[in-house]
mmCIF file of C-alpha atoms in Angstrom:
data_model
loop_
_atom_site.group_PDB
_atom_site.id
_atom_site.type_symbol
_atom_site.label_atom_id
_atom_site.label_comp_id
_atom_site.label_asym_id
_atom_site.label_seq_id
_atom_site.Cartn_x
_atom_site.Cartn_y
_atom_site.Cartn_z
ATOM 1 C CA UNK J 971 113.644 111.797 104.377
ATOM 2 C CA UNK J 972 111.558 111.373 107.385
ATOM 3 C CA UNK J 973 109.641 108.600 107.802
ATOM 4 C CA UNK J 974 106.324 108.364 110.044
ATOM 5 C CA UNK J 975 106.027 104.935 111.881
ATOM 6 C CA UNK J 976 102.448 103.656 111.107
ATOM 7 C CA UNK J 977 100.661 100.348 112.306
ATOM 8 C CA UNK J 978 99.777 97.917 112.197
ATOM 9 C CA UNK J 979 100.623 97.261 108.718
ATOM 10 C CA UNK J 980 97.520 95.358 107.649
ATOM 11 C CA UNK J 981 94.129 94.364 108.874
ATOM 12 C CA UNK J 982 91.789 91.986 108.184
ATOM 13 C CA UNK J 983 88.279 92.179 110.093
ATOM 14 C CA UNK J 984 84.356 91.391 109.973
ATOM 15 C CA UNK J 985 81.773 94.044 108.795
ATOM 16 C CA UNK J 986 80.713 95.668 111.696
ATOM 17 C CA UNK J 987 83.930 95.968 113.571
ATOM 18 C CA UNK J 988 85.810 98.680 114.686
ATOM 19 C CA UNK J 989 89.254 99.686 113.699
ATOM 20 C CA UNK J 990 91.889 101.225 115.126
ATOM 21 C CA UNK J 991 94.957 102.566 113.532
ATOM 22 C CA UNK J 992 97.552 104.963 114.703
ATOM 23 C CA UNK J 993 101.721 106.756 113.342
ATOM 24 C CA UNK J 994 104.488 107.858 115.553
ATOM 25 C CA UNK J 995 107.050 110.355 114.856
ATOM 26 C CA UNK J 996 110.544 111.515 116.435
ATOM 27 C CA UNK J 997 109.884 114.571 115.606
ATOM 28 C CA UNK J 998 106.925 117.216 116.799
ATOM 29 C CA UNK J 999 104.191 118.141 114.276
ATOM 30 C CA UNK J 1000 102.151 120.821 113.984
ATOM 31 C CA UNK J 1001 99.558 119.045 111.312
ATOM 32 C CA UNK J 1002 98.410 115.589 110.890
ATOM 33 C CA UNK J 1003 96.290 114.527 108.176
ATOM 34 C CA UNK J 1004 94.581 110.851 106.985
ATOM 35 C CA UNK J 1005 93.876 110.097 103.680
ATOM 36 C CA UNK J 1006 92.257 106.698 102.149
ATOM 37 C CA UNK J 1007 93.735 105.900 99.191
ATOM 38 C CA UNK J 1008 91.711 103.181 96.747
ATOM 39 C CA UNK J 1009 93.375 100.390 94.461
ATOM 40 C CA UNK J 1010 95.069 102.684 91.170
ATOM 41 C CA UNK J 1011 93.768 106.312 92.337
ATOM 42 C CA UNK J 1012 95.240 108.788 94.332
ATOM 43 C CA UNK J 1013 94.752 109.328 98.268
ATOM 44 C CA UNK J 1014 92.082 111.460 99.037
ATOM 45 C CA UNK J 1015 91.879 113.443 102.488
ATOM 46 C CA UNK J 1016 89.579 112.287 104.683
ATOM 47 C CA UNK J 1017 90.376 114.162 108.350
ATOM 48 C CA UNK J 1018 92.865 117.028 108.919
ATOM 49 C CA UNK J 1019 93.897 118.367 112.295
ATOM 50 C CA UNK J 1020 96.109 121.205 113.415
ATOM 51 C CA UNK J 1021 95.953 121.442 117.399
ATOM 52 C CA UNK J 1022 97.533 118.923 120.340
ATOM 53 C CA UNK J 1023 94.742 116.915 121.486
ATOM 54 C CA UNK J 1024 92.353 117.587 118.645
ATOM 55 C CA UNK J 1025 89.567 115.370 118.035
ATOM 56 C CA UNK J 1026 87.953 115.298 114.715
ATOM 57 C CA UNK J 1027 84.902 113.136 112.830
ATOM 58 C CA UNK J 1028 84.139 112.672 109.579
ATOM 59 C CA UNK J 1029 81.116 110.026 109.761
ATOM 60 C CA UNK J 1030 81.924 106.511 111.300
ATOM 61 C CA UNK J 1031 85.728 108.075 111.287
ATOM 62 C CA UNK J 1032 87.412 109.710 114.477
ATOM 63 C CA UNK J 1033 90.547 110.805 114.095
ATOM 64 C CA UNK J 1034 93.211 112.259 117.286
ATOM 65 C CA UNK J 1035 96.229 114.804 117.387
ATOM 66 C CA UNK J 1036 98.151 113.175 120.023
ATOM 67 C CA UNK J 1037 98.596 115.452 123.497
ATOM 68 C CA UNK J 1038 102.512 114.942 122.903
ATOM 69 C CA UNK J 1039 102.275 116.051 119.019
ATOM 70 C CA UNK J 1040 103.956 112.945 117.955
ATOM 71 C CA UNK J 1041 101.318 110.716 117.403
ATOM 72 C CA UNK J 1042 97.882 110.721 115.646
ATOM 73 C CA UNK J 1043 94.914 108.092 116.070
ATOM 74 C CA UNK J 1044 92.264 107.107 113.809
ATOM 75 C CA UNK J 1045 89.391 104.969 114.825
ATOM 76 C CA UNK J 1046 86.785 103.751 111.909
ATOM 77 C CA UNK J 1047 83.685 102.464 113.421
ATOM 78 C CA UNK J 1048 81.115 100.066 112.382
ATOM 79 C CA UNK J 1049 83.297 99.142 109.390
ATOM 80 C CA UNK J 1050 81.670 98.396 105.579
ATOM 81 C CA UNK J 1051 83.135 97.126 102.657
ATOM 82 C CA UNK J 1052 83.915 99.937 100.922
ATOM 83 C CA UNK J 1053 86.132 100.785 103.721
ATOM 84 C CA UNK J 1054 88.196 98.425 102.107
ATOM 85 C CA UNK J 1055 91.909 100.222 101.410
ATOM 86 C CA UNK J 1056 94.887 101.663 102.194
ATOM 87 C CA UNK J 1057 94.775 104.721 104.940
ATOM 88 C CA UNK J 1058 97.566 106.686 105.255
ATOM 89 C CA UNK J 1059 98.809 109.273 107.452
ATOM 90 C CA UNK J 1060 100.615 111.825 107.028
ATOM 91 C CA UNK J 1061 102.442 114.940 108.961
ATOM 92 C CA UNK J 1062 104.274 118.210 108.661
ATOM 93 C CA UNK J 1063 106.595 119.810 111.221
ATOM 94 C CA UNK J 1064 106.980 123.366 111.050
ATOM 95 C CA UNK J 1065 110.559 123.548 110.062
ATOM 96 C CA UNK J 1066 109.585 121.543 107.068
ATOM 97 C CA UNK J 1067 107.126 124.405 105.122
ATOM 98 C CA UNK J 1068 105.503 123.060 102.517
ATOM 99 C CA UNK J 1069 106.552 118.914 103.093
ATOM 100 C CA UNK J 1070 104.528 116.366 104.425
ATOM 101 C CA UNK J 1071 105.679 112.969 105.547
ATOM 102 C CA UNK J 1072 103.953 110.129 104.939
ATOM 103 C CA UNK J 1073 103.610 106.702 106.933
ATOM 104 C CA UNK J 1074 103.720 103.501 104.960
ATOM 105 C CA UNK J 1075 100.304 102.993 105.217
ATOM 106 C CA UNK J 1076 97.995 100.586 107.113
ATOM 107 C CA UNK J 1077 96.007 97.880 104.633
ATOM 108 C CA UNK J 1078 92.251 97.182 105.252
ATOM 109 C CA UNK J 1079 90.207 94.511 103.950
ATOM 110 C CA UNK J 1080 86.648 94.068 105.570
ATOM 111 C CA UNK J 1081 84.459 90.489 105.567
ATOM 112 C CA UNK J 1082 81.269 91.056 104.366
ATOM 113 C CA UNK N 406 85.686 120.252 87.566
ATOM 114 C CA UNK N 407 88.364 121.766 89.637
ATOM 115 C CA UNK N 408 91.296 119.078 90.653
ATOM 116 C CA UNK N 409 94.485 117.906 89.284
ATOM 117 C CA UNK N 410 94.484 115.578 85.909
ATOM 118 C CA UNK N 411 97.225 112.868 85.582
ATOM 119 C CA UNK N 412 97.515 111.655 82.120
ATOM 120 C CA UNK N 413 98.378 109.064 81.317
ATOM 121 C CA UNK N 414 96.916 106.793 83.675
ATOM 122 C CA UNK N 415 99.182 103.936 82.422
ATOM 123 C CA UNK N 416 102.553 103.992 80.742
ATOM 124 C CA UNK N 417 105.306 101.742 79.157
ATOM 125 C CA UNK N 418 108.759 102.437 78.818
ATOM 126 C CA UNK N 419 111.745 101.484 76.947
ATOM 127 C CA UNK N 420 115.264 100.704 78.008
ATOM 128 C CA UNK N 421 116.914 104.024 77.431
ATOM 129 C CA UNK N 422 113.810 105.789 76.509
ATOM 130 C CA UNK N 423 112.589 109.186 78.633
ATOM 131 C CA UNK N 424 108.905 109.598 79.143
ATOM 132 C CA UNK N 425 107.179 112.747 80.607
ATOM 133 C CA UNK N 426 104.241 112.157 83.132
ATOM 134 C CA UNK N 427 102.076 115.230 82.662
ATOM 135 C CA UNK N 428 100.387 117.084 85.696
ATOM 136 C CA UNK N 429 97.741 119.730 85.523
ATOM 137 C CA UNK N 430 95.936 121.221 87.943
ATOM 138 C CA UNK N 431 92.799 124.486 87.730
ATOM 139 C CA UNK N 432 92.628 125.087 91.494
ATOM 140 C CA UNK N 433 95.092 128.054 91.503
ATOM 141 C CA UNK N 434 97.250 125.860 93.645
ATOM 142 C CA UNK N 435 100.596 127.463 93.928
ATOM 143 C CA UNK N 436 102.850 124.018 95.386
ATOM 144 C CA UNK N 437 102.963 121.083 93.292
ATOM 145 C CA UNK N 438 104.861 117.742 94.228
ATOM 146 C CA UNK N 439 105.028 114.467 92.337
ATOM 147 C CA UNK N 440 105.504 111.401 95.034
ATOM 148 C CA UNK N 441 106.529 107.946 94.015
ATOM 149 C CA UNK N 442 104.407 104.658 95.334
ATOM 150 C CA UNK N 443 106.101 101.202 95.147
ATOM 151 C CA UNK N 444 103.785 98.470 96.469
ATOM 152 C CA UNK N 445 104.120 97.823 100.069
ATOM 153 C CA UNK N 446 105.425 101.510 100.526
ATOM 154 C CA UNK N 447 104.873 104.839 101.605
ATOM 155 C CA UNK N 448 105.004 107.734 99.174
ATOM 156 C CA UNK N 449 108.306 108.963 98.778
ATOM 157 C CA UNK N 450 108.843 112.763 97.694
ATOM 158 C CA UNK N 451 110.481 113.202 94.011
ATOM 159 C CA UNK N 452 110.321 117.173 93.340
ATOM 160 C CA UNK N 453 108.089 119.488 94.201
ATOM 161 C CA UNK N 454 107.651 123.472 93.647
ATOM 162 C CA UNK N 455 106.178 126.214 95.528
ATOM 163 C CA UNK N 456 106.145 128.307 92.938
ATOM 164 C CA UNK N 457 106.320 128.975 89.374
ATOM 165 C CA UNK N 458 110.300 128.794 87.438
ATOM 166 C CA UNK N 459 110.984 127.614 91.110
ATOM 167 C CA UNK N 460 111.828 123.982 92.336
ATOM 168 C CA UNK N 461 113.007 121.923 94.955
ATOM 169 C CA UNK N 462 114.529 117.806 94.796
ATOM 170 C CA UNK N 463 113.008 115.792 97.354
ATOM 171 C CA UNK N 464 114.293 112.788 98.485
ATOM 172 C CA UNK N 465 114.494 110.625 95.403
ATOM 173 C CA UNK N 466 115.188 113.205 92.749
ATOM 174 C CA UNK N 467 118.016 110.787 91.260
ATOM 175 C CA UNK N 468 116.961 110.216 87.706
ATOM 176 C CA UNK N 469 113.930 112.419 87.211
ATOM 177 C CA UNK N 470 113.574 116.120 86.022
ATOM 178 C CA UNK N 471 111.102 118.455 86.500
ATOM 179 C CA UNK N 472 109.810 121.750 84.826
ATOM 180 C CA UNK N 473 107.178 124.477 86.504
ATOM 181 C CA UNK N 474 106.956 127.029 83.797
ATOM 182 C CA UNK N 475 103.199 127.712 84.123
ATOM 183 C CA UNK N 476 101.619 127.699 87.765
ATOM 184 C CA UNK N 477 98.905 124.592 86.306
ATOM 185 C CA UNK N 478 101.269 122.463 84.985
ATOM 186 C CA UNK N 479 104.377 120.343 86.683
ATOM 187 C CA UNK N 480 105.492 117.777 84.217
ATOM 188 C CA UNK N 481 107.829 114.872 85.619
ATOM 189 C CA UNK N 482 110.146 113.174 83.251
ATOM 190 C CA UNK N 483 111.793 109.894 84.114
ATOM 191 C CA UNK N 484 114.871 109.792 82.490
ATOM 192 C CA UNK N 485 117.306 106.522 81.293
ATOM 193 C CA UNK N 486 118.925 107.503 84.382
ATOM 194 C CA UNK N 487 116.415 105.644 86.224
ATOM 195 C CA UNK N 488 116.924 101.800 86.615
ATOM 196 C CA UNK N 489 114.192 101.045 88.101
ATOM 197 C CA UNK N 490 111.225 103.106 87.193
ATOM 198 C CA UNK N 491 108.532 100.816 87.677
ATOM 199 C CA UNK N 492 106.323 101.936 89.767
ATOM 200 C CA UNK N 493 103.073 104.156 90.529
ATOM 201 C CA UNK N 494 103.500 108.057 90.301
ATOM 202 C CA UNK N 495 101.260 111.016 91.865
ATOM 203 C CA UNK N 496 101.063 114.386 91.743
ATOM 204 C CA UNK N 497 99.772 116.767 94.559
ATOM 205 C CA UNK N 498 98.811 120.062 94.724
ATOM 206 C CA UNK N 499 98.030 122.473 97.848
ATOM 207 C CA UNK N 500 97.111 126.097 98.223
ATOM 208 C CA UNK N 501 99.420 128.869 98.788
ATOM 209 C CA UNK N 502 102.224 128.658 101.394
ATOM 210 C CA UNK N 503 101.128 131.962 102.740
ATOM 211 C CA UNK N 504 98.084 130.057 104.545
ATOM 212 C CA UNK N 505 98.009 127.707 107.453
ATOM 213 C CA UNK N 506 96.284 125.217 105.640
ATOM 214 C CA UNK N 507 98.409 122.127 104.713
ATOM 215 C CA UNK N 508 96.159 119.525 102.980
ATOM 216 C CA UNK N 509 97.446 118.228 99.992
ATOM 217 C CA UNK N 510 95.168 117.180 97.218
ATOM 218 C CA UNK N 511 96.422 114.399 94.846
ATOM 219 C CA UNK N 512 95.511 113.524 91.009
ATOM 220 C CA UNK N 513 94.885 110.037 90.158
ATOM 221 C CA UNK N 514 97.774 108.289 89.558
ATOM 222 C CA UNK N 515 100.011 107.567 86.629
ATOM 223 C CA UNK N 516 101.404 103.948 86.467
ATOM 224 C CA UNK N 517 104.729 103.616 84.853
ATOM 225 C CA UNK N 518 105.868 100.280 84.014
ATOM 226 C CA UNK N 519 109.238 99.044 81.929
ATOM 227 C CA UNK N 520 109.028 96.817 78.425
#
């Protein structure tokens, strides 16, 4: 199966900083979604978008549908500790009805 | 509470042994998937369905079965055929295909590990 290209892999930064995370794909999407996904629970959906060059908040969180369609951005700023996790994005094509793809996911921890 | 229940939350297997992780969801979803999470990893598809007595093998069906005889419910069993089962298991719901909208929604998690 298809696999998104997500990085960096991990990050480790101060509270207060901003992050910056981003997934590439060979292929053209028509949706990208993030989800944060806490140690032992399932990922929950934090930003969805559906349109090239889309930009979408949620709080401190910005996310991007990249102008080409194969790329999505998402920016946290200010960070906390409770950021602390793994994000994960994810994207459909619309060949694909009804499957996402999922990058491998991008570790935070945050320094109080 | 609408969502999607994963029970159990942890699980042991034996050699040989097959184990059903049970699924169940109120939000009148009609696609279910179950994903598999090694550490380190993305989630990788195992089944899903888009609708009931009607279901699809991902990309790592090898060794798992599946069952959608009720549109709430999408039990996944991991069978001896597995060799390496270890490993953390969700289930996913979303609303019906007939809609643009593509979020998935995800239970909590069942964590398999192997006596």
């Amino acid at each position: 199966g298809q696999q998104l290209n997500q990085s960096p892999q991990s990050m480790f930064i101060q509270e207060g900083e901003d992050v910056s995370m981003n997934c590439t794909s060979s292929s053209i999407f028509n949706t990208w979604l993030w989800y944060k996904q806490d140690p032992g629970e399932g990922p929950v959906l934090l930003i969805a978008l559906y349109k090239a060059g889309e930009l979408t908040s949620n709080g401190r969180l910005t996310a991007q549908f990249g102008i080409t369609r194969k790329d999505s951005f998402l920016n946290i700023s200010a960070s906390i500790p409770s950021d602390v996790g793994i994000y994960f994005c994810a994207g459909q094509g619309g060949s694909t009805l009804g499957r996402l793809y999922f990058g491998r996911g991008t570790q935070l921890t945050v320094w109080p | 509470d609408g969502g999607i229940t994963q029970s159990p939350k942890y699980l042991f297997r034996k050699e040989g042994q097959n184990v059903t992780l049970s699924c169940e969801q109120n939000l009148n979803h009609d696609a279910m998937y179950w994903y598999r999470q090694d550490p380190g990893q993305g989630l990788r598809l195992i089944y899903y369905s888009q609708i009931v007595n009607d279901f699809q093998k991902g990309d790592i069906a090898e060794g798992y079965s599946v069952s959608r005889e009720k549109k709430e419910s999408f039990p996944l069993t991991v069978t001896s055929a597995q060799k390496n089962p270890t490993a953390f298991y969700l289930c996913a719901s979303r609303p019906t295909l007939r809609t643009a909208n593509e979020k998935l929604f995800f239970g909590s998690g069942t964590q398999l590990s192997v006596l």
